[in-house]
Structure formats: C-alpha cells, structure tokens
XYZ file of C-alpha atoms in Angstrom:
571
model
C 104.586 122.900 133.692
C 106.992 125.890 133.608
C 107.118 129.117 131.654
C 110.051 130.080 129.449
C 111.788 132.252 132.032
C 111.889 129.365 134.552
C 112.984 126.899 131.865
C 115.891 129.134 130.785
C 117.066 129.409 134.385
C 117.021 125.604 134.642
C 119.336 125.130 131.657
C 123.036 124.596 132.320
C 124.708 128.025 131.917
C 126.998 126.410 129.354
C 124.001 126.189 126.989
C 123.286 129.928 126.957
C 125.849 130.869 124.245
C 124.480 128.239 121.837
C 120.929 129.395 122.556
C 121.993 132.969 121.791
C 123.397 131.735 118.476
C 120.170 129.899 117.605
C 118.010 132.888 118.439
C 120.464 135.391 116.914
C 121.292 137.415 119.990
C 124.611 139.158 120.465
C 125.668 137.885 123.864
C 128.965 139.787 124.161
C 129.396 141.517 127.534
C 126.083 140.091 128.822
C 125.803 138.369 132.164
C 123.833 135.128 132.345
C 120.818 136.896 133.847
C 120.890 139.577 131.165
C 121.228 136.967 128.431
C 118.263 135.017 129.812
C 116.114 138.157 129.749
C 117.069 138.868 126.149
C 116.513 135.238 125.146
C 113.073 135.312 126.679
C 112.144 138.462 124.802
C 113.395 137.090 121.482
C 111.823 133.657 121.872
C 108.416 135.086 122.736
C 108.499 137.400 119.720
C 106.282 135.751 117.121
C 108.341 136.820 114.121
C 111.598 135.550 115.693
C 109.881 132.347 116.877
C 108.537 131.711 113.360
C 112.014 132.153 111.912
C 113.455 129.661 114.438
C 110.589 127.260 113.670
C 111.300 127.442 109.937
C 114.928 126.459 110.551
C 113.797 123.147 112.101
C 113.496 120.163 109.777
C 110.138 118.468 109.314
C 110.702 115.577 111.823
C 111.656 118.075 114.538
C 108.570 120.203 113.839
C 106.393 117.071 113.915
C 107.870 116.060 117.285
C 107.223 119.516 118.697
C 103.697 119.489 117.310
C 102.981 116.138 118.993
C 104.417 117.315 122.294
C 102.317 120.480 122.270
C 99.190 118.447 121.505
C 99.850 116.105 124.442
C 98.094 116.624 127.763
C 99.518 119.748 129.435
C 102.024 119.955 126.541
C 104.303 117.458 128.200
C 105.392 113.829 127.920
C 107.260 111.524 130.261
C 110.982 111.605 129.543
C 111.226 107.884 128.870
C 108.349 107.960 126.382
C 109.657 111.056 124.563
C 113.132 109.552 124.298
C 111.720 106.313 122.874
C 110.083 108.348 120.104
C 112.782 110.949 119.458
C 116.044 109.779 121.000
C 118.026 110.604 124.117
C 119.285 114.000 125.208
C 122.944 114.099 126.194
C 123.720 116.566 128.974
C 126.862 118.324 127.733
C 129.074 120.919 129.373
C 130.157 124.222 127.811
C 133.308 122.801 126.184
C 131.454 119.808 124.751
C 128.729 122.059 123.354
C 131.322 124.265 121.664
C 133.043 121.213 120.210
C 130.049 119.044 119.208
C 127.495 121.783 118.352
C 124.373 119.710 119.399
C 122.093 122.649 118.472
C 123.275 122.267 114.877
C 124.229 118.591 114.670
C 122.164 116.954 117.388
C 122.424 113.172 117.658
C 118.632 112.950 117.935
C 115.511 115.005 117.316
C 115.085 115.375 121.074
C 118.620 116.713 121.447
C 118.147 119.260 118.634
C 114.955 120.619 120.212
C 116.538 120.751 123.668
C 119.693 122.619 122.652
C 117.659 125.116 120.614
C 115.494 125.898 123.654
C 112.169 124.573 122.380
C 111.791 122.018 125.166
C 112.799 121.691 128.806
C 112.890 118.970 131.427
C 111.261 118.992 134.819
C 109.652 116.851 137.500
C 106.103 116.625 138.739
C 104.139 114.393 141.094
C 102.009 111.761 139.455
C 100.031 109.477 141.774
C 102.498 110.150 144.610
C 105.482 109.393 142.367
C 108.010 112.016 141.237
C 108.132 111.656 137.451
C 110.404 113.349 134.918
C 108.742 115.136 131.976
C 109.762 116.807 128.745
C 107.652 119.919 128.144
C 107.215 122.984 125.964
C 107.280 126.166 128.084
C 103.728 127.407 128.447
C 104.224 130.929 127.083
C 106.440 129.754 124.228
C 103.537 127.706 122.824
C 101.588 130.883 122.028
C 104.531 132.311 120.083
C 105.170 129.236 117.917
C 103.557 129.062 114.447
C 102.035 125.658 115.116
C 99.687 126.115 112.156
C 102.697 125.824 109.821
C 102.900 122.036 109.657
C 102.425 119.446 106.963
C 99.919 117.781 109.289
C 97.350 120.389 108.208
C 96.488 118.189 105.255
C 96.093 114.996 107.260
C 92.541 113.682 107.599
C 92.053 113.206 111.342
C 88.531 111.813 111.082
C 89.795 108.452 112.343
C 91.348 109.936 115.471
C 89.820 110.157 118.914
C 89.438 113.558 120.649
C 92.662 112.862 122.544
C 94.594 112.388 119.293
C 94.657 108.589 119.461
C 93.514 106.658 116.398
C 90.130 105.017 116.711
C 89.826 101.230 116.639
C 88.410 99.797 113.448
C 85.409 97.493 113.946
C 85.906 93.786 113.272
C 83.137 92.056 111.331
C 84.241 88.403 111.023
C 84.720 86.815 114.455
C 85.726 83.233 115.243
C 85.602 81.169 118.429
C 83.236 83.450 120.343
C 83.093 82.986 124.122
C 80.223 85.004 125.516
C 80.614 86.401 128.998
C 78.243 85.283 131.734
C 77.732 85.809 135.458
C 78.822 82.339 136.580
C 81.492 84.060 138.711
C 78.649 84.746 141.176
C 77.702 81.068 141.328
C 81.272 79.850 141.703
C 82.008 82.379 144.421
C 78.880 81.182 146.245
C 80.219 77.629 146.012
C 83.623 78.731 147.274
C 82.187 80.652 150.221
C 80.045 77.657 151.188
C 83.096 75.383 151.025
C 85.125 77.759 153.199
C 82.259 78.000 155.674
C 82.261 74.250 156.268
C 86.009 73.743 155.958
C 88.445 76.715 156.122
C 90.986 76.235 153.323
C 94.774 76.450 153.374
C 96.236 79.346 151.386
C 99.787 79.998 150.215
C 100.390 83.496 148.855
C 97.787 84.241 146.207
C 96.622 80.652 145.726
C 94.973 77.835 147.592
C 97.274 74.924 148.347
C 97.175 72.085 145.758
C 95.256 69.786 148.142
C 92.637 72.477 148.716
C 92.389 73.223 145.000
C 91.747 69.538 144.335
C 88.781 69.628 146.727
C 87.253 72.891 145.468
C 87.707 72.841 141.699
C 85.386 69.859 140.958
C 82.528 71.822 142.530
C 82.936 74.885 140.244
C 81.189 75.633 136.965
C 84.493 76.755 135.442
C 87.414 74.775 136.846
C 90.250 76.900 135.464
C 93.046 77.055 138.047
C 93.761 80.754 137.435
C 90.094 81.580 137.791
C 90.048 79.895 141.197
C 92.997 82.067 142.272
C 91.065 85.058 140.927
C 88.078 84.035 143.065
C 90.342 84.052 146.118
C 91.725 87.513 145.317
C 88.263 88.787 144.426
C 86.715 87.554 147.672
C 89.512 89.194 149.655
C 89.185 92.428 147.692
C 85.424 92.485 148.278
C 86.043 91.901 152.004
C 84.093 88.632 151.920
C 86.829 86.432 153.370
C 89.678 86.788 155.826
C 92.847 84.832 156.464
C 93.834 83.477 159.834
C 96.829 81.210 160.468
C 97.203 80.547 156.743
C 93.562 79.534 156.249
C 90.739 81.418 154.531
C 87.245 81.660 155.972
C 84.181 83.810 155.163
C 83.317 86.987 157.034
C 79.824 86.257 158.260
C 78.013 89.602 157.934
C 79.721 90.708 154.712
C 79.157 87.315 153.079
C 75.467 87.254 154.021
C 74.893 90.756 152.645
C 76.569 89.908 149.321
C 74.804 86.551 148.944
C 71.382 88.110 149.494
C 71.909 90.882 146.912
C 70.498 90.708 143.353
C 72.874 89.189 140.805
C 73.535 92.521 139.015
C 74.560 94.167 142.287
C 76.747 91.181 143.129
C 78.604 91.602 139.820
C 78.961 95.346 140.398
C 80.400 94.771 143.872
C 82.906 92.235 142.543
C 83.960 94.403 139.575
C 84.536 97.418 141.826
C 86.462 95.267 144.298
C 88.719 93.969 141.508
C 89.366 97.479 140.211
C 90.584 98.652 143.622
C 92.254 95.464 144.876
C 95.970 95.823 145.705
C 96.299 92.159 146.702
C 95.385 90.415 143.447
C 98.391 90.842 141.144
C 97.589 89.833 137.585
C 101.226 89.550 136.512
C 101.704 86.676 138.950
C 99.006 84.731 137.093
C 99.916 85.285 133.436
C 101.253 82.140 131.728
C 104.857 82.660 130.670
C 105.634 85.405 133.214
C 107.498 84.671 136.435
C 107.846 87.848 138.526
C 109.985 87.834 141.647
C 108.472 88.911 144.935
C 111.295 91.149 146.117
C 113.627 93.834 144.842
C 110.987 96.019 143.162
C 107.618 97.582 143.827
C 104.472 96.792 141.878
C 101.184 98.689 142.092
C 98.642 96.223 140.712
C 95.642 98.478 141.390
C 97.316 101.523 139.821
C 98.181 99.626 136.630
C 94.687 98.148 136.417
C 92.961 101.494 136.899
C 95.178 103.151 134.286
C 94.319 100.512 131.687
C 90.611 100.663 132.499
C 90.724 104.412 131.846
C 92.387 103.725 128.503
C 89.734 101.114 127.727
C 87.048 103.677 128.584
C 88.574 106.051 126.020
C 89.316 103.486 123.322
C 86.691 100.724 123.409
C 83.446 101.448 121.548
C 80.165 100.787 123.290
C 79.112 98.320 120.595
C 80.911 95.911 118.307
C 84.059 93.824 118.197
C 87.587 95.269 118.132
C 90.975 93.662 117.628
C 92.851 93.001 120.857
C 96.169 93.300 119.006
C 95.185 96.712 117.593
C 94.114 97.860 121.060
C 97.456 96.789 122.527
C 99.380 98.539 119.727
C 97.564 101.841 120.342
C 98.300 101.687 124.063
C 101.934 100.831 123.311
C 102.238 103.863 121.064
C 100.414 106.440 123.154
C 100.425 105.256 126.800
C 103.108 102.555 127.131
C 104.121 103.548 130.677
C 100.707 102.928 132.230
C 102.220 100.730 134.934
C 105.766 102.135 134.970
C 105.095 105.785 135.571
C 108.786 106.596 135.641
C 109.390 104.833 132.320
C 111.910 102.466 133.942
C 112.014 99.186 132.005
C 115.246 97.863 133.472
C 114.767 97.437 137.236
C 111.772 95.063 137.367
C 112.524 91.393 138.075
C 110.429 89.313 135.687
C 111.614 86.164 133.927
C 110.103 84.164 131.114
C 109.727 80.389 131.270
C 113.239 79.995 129.874
C 114.600 81.885 132.897
C 115.551 85.000 130.919
C 114.948 88.444 132.423
C 112.397 90.492 130.501
C 113.964 93.941 130.701
C 114.138 96.983 128.461
C 111.362 98.461 126.369
C 111.879 95.657 123.853
C 110.136 93.368 126.371
C 107.012 95.572 126.447
C 104.906 93.141 124.381
C 105.929 90.182 126.550
C 105.011 91.999 129.773
C 102.634 94.942 129.275
C 101.069 93.494 126.142
C 100.471 90.152 127.865
C 98.997 91.956 130.876
C 96.484 93.894 128.748
C 95.413 90.707 127.005
C 95.057 88.947 130.375
C 92.831 91.759 131.699
C 90.437 91.128 128.811
C 90.504 87.332 128.523
C 90.851 86.775 132.282
C 89.268 89.017 134.938
C 87.077 91.132 132.632
C 85.694 88.078 130.827
C 85.245 86.159 134.093
C 83.370 89.123 135.586
C 80.975 89.213 132.636
C 82.315 92.534 131.306
C 83.579 91.468 127.864
C 82.839 88.810 125.295
C 85.966 87.455 123.647
C 86.837 85.640 120.452
C 89.930 84.911 118.391
C 91.965 88.129 118.979
C 88.805 90.176 119.533
C 86.829 91.619 122.430
C 83.445 93.293 122.836
C 81.942 95.101 125.816
C 78.807 93.636 127.372
C 76.105 95.712 129.061
C 77.947 95.190 132.338
C 81.235 96.169 130.669
C 79.783 99.407 129.316
C 78.520 100.281 132.775
C 81.852 99.349 134.362
C 83.683 101.762 132.027
C 80.969 104.370 132.707
C 79.560 104.384 129.194
C 76.075 103.690 130.591
C 74.143 103.065 133.787
C 74.587 99.767 135.575
C 72.026 97.181 134.350
C 69.256 96.151 136.728
C 67.624 93.138 135.077
C 64.597 91.661 136.773
C 65.337 88.397 138.581
C 62.880 85.544 138.734
C 63.550 83.593 141.874
C 63.223 79.838 142.207
C 62.852 77.314 144.995
C 65.132 74.380 145.609
C 63.504 71.302 144.077
C 63.122 68.431 146.554
C 62.681 65.061 144.839
C 61.082 61.901 146.209
C 64.434 60.083 146.267
C 65.832 62.790 148.546
C 67.801 64.650 145.836
C 67.915 68.431 146.252
C 68.230 70.447 143.017
C 69.209 74.129 143.047
C 69.132 76.063 139.780
C 71.235 79.207 139.259
C 68.028 81.218 139.775
C 67.840 80.096 143.400
C 68.851 82.886 145.755
C 72.585 82.530 146.388
C 72.167 82.717 150.159
C 69.705 79.810 150.008
C 72.162 77.646 148.048
C 74.947 78.680 150.435
C 72.793 77.425 153.334
C 71.989 74.205 151.484
C 75.683 73.512 150.876
C 76.379 73.736 154.591
C 74.590 70.440 155.268
C 74.182 68.703 151.876
C 76.863 67.345 149.543
C 77.087 68.569 145.965
C 77.136 65.441 143.781
C 76.828 67.176 140.384
C 77.646 70.724 139.305
C 75.700 72.635 136.686
C 72.299 74.177 136.213
C 70.797 72.805 138.351
C 73.269 71.822 141.049
C 72.505 68.373 142.501
C 72.823 67.977 146.278
C 72.116 65.015 148.528
C 71.706 64.768 152.280
C 73.584 61.999 154.105
C 74.879 61.149 157.569
C 78.166 62.972 156.991
C 76.262 66.108 155.978
C 74.201 65.982 159.168
C 77.395 65.595 161.201
C 78.938 68.566 159.350
C 75.827 70.626 160.041
C 75.926 69.748 163.747
C 79.518 71.002 163.917
C 78.174 74.359 162.656
C 75.338 74.369 165.216
C 72.780 73.455 162.551
C 70.370 70.930 164.065
C 68.204 68.343 162.331
C 65.227 70.573 163.149
C 66.887 73.491 161.297
C 67.490 71.279 158.253
C 63.889 70.052 158.344
C 62.552 73.618 158.453
C 64.817 74.702 155.579
C 63.723 71.844 153.289
C 60.047 72.186 154.287
C 60.121 75.853 153.234
C 61.152 74.849 149.714
C 58.604 72.014 149.591
C 55.821 74.578 149.842
C 53.472 72.311 151.786
C 54.336 69.045 150.034
C 55.228 66.025 152.241
C 58.863 65.490 153.176
C 60.459 62.648 151.121
C 60.907 59.451 153.161
C 64.724 59.179 152.685
C 65.158 62.656 154.177
C 62.715 61.884 157.017
C 64.758 58.819 158.007
C 68.057 60.699 157.967
C 66.681 63.580 160.011
C 65.087 61.173 162.498
C 68.484 59.607 163.122
C 69.927 63.086 163.470
C 67.409 63.979 166.149
C 68.066 60.714 167.983
C 71.686 61.600 168.485
C 73.727 58.349 168.545
C 73.229 56.278 165.424
C 74.030 52.594 164.666
C 77.408 52.225 163.043
C 79.620 49.450 161.738
C 83.306 49.172 160.928
C 84.635 47.648 157.741
C 88.170 46.317 157.778
C 90.311 43.778 155.985
C 92.054 40.859 157.716
C 94.292 37.830 157.071
C 92.563 34.501 157.848
C 94.270 31.231 158.747
C 92.248 28.178 157.634
C 93.281 24.713 158.940
C 92.533 21.377 157.265
C 90.778 20.178 160.408
C 89.498 21.405 163.747
C 92.188 19.320 165.532
C 94.959 21.116 163.592
C 93.651 24.540 164.587
C 93.251 23.383 168.229
C 96.914 22.288 168.212
C 98.034 25.637 166.756
C 96.060 27.599 169.372
C 97.478 25.350 172.128
C 101.058 26.144 171.120
C 102.294 29.450 172.695
C 104.870 29.910 169.888
C 101.978 30.129 167.410
C 99.225 31.659 169.520
C 101.008 35.020 169.955
C 100.532 35.732 166.233
C 96.788 35.001 166.233
C 93.699 37.158 166.825
C 90.069 36.023 167.277
C 88.896 32.499 166.329
C 86.328 32.713 163.524
C 85.037 29.122 163.541
C 86.113 25.490 163.999
C 88.827 25.665 161.329
C 89.502 29.429 160.914
C 90.986 32.300 162.908
C 92.231 35.841 162.267
C 95.969 36.571 162.083
C 97.447 39.806 163.367
C 97.994 41.875 160.224
C 101.630 42.673 160.924
C 102.507 39.162 162.126
C 101.549 36.837 159.269
C 105.083 36.450 157.864
C 106.476 35.586 161.294
C 103.632 33.050 161.753
C 104.375 31.464 158.368
C 108.040 31.060 159.265
C 107.259 29.589 162.699
C 104.758 27.066 161.269
C 107.253 25.988 158.611
C 109.944 25.450 161.211
C 107.527 23.081 162.997
C 106.786 20.972 159.884
C 103.366 22.493 159.154
C 102.896 23.292 155.478
C 101.612 26.836 154.733
C 99.823 27.743 151.457
C 99.868 31.532 150.779
C 98.695 31.464 147.151
C 95.337 33.013 148.091
C 96.958 35.735 150.198
C 96.718 39.326 148.885
C 100.319 40.179 147.933
C 99.789 43.690 149.328
C 98.682 42.433 152.745
C 100.960 43.344 155.575
C-alpha cells in the first residue's frame, strides 16, 4: 500500500502531537512538515522502533503481527475492526482529552494513534475498498521476531497462515456424486425442443415444472432451477417472450461431446454464470430483488479459490470446520467492502438478516449450498453428514489435477419386439435427444423406456421429422434386424397422412317405456327442442345443457321422469 511518509501525511494533523509523544520527539517550534520528517526518521530507526514495539501489550503486538503476515500487509477495514475493534476519528481537542494513544478503546485504536497502522483505499475487482495496512518501510524496522508466537507449532497451518482441515474418518449417510446432471440436461433440452417452456425469473413456471420433473433422474425442484441456470450459462438455451428453447448449434455440439467434456463445460459455465444466483435458491433465505447489488459469479469464484487452497485432494473434511475457517480468515468473500447492513435478505420469519452476526445464516448457508447443491450435482464432490470430499472431477475443477478423460463405451438404443425403445445412459446423448423428439418417455432410469405412438408421430411432423426419418433412425439402431411390427404399423399410418380417428364423448340418454311414448315426445315441439339424435325405438340423446329444462317440461305435462341413474355431475 503506502510507505510511512505518505501514511503520516494522511493522518489528521491533530494526531501529530500524540505521535511525537509516543515516539519521543520534541515537537516544540516544529511545523507539521518538519514534524512528519522527524517522525519518519525516528520510526524507521530500528532501535527506536523496537522500544515503541516493547511498549505495546501482547494483544496489540499479536494484532500487528497478524496484519503484517496478511497478503500485502493489509486487511479490509471491516474485517480488521471485527477482530480488533473500531477506530474513532478524533480531533485535536478530543485526542488531548481522551489520550487514545495511551488509553485506546480498542486494540485497533491503540495501533492507529501510535502510528503503527494507516487506512487507505484500493481497487479490488473494480470496487473501491478500504484497507488497514502497515506502512511498507515501517515493516522492516519493526522487531517482528520478538513475539510469543515464536514458540507456536505452525505445522498444522497452511502456507497462507490458515489452519489446515483435519481429516474425518467416520462418515455417515454418504451420497456419492455422479454425472446424472448430463442425462437430466439432455432430457430437459429434448423437452424444450418439442415444447418451449414458460419461465418466470430463475425458475420454470409450476405447470412447466410439473411436466418436466417426472422425466428427470433427480426430481429435486432446486436442481431443476439449477439446470435452467446452467443451460443458460453454458449458452445452450435462450429465452424469447418468456419461454425457453434450445440453441440448435450449441446444443448439438454439447450433446455430441464425451461425457467428461460435457461436465467440464457445465462446471466452467456455472463458475462464470452471473445469472444463476445461489442465494435465491437456499432454503430459509429470501433475498429481495432490488435495493442492493449482488455479484453471484464473483462470490462463487472467491469461494472456489478458497476451496482450492483449503480442500485436500483426498479424504473427507468437515463442512462446519471449512465454514469456520473461511469465516475467520476470509469472511468478506462476497461483500468486498465488509458491509453487512445494506443487503436485503429475510429469513422465513420475515426478519432481516443484517450485521455480521447473521454471517452464518447467509454466508455460511451459501458455502454449504455450494457443496451440497451445485458442486454435488455437477459431480465435483461427494457429501455425507456434515462432510465433503473432492472427486476426480472436483480436483480437476479446483486445478489440483488434469481433467479426467475416461474412456466411454457407446451403446445402441435397444428396439424390442413390442415396439419399446430402451436407451441406457451409455447411449450418445445426441441420439437420445433425437429419440425424445418423436417418442414418449414412459419410464425414467437406466435404461430410459420410450414408446412410439400416434401423438409422437404428430409431434415429429411438427418439427419436420417425417415417418421416413423415424424409420431410418430406428433401423440404424437395429443393426440389420427386422423392424418390429408395432412400429411398422405406426410408421405406415404416418406415411399415409390422414389416419382413421374416433371421438369419445359422454351423453345423457332419455329412455321411454315404449316406442309410442318416445314418438309422442318427439312430436311435441315443447319437448323436441331439448333433444339430440334418436338412438333407437325407445331412446334418444338429450342436449347436455338442457336435461334439467327437459325434466321440468315433462313433469309439467304429467310425464313421470326417473333420474336415479343419471350421473349427478352431468350438466
């Protein structure tokens, strides 16, 4: 940051006399500029600096030691004040009266009014952030070796000074990560190809969710929203007039890629995505959409860098311990300015979660969601009861190793004699995507069960997929075997164009005791207007919305009407 000369010039001139007292300089008859020059000379003198260091108490020396050991010997103001208290900005008269350099209200205040630390601003990811720092040239003069921390065994600390995570041996309720996200995204893309889906904000509408979720391997509602955000982040889908549909070329390229590359593409898309906002999907958190700015990608990338530093390549670690380390050493990963009061987030009880005391409810919950949600869904971490472990994909994602390239054994779609079409997860995703465009999925799993029917052929025709195209697709997977008869019949009707059809409908029937009675009813205009077609000598159809009026008219003309066999819901 700054050197001592610049830091002294930044201090309020009212502080200079107290600094002269601390560093034992006679400031009589000295101008401010002259006093600053003398202060600089004294403070950079190693013997004088050691004497000033010795007059600090142990907590103040420990705070200074930690600050010097931090990256660039600085710490964000909010974080430093959480550890060591606030720094009051006092004028000359207040300093003379309250003597903060002698009786500071906090460790931070004592260090500030004795000139060991300064405050300044720097750009961090395009944000102007306030820092507490030790002047660069003052560090060399301080006797940092004179600290009780010399005797501390730091073998359990990481190179950055953070404690290492202890391995966890006993693990309960293990949920191993898999790559089913690839299969479910294939299903989603196929569904959107045949029927663009309505979207509201970061979710599909409830009606659309109800149609899509039964077709997924994992039907978690939040995972479906993640699939939407992931597909948008990977540039596989677009929105138009509130409906999502696949981008043809991008979708084809992703579907045809090997599974490992598909996972890599999705993981990289999630890491960079500004549109998927995890905090809007965490149970118990209810963020508001206006009044504050939220950088979802920036927060995510900051935590992934922390994970890269903290998570071991092998073995289980406690999620709670991981969260506690981040809280202690990098709590402001998503609030670079350390502001915990201006974000608008409520809990389920409607209470605002503000102040650093809400860190566990917000930041802690977010870190846990990263692990148990997106990272687990993407196949990057296995999870258990309060534990997590990197997979081979997870190690590659955090750049601990090269990205895996497992060999894939392809498979054909199985075509059964009864016309069923079975697609295992080993079937190329583009092939299953094509299958889903004309066949209906009747059972989800490994394998997926599809069946061709008239509606599927109609749906295919609407996408310019002819019966000949369907025949060629299925024949390719048959590998020379004869086409099953049920499929042949359906495709023959598809080629013929118009197909026989029938209509099923319910009706109300009037049955007379004799043919003469029904003839009389039909001959009477007051009755005939309520009737439809005659069904036989003693029966005719009644207009569905007219049966009550007919009953009343018949009764008024002394004809008994029995309605005990009438469906009470009719009409």
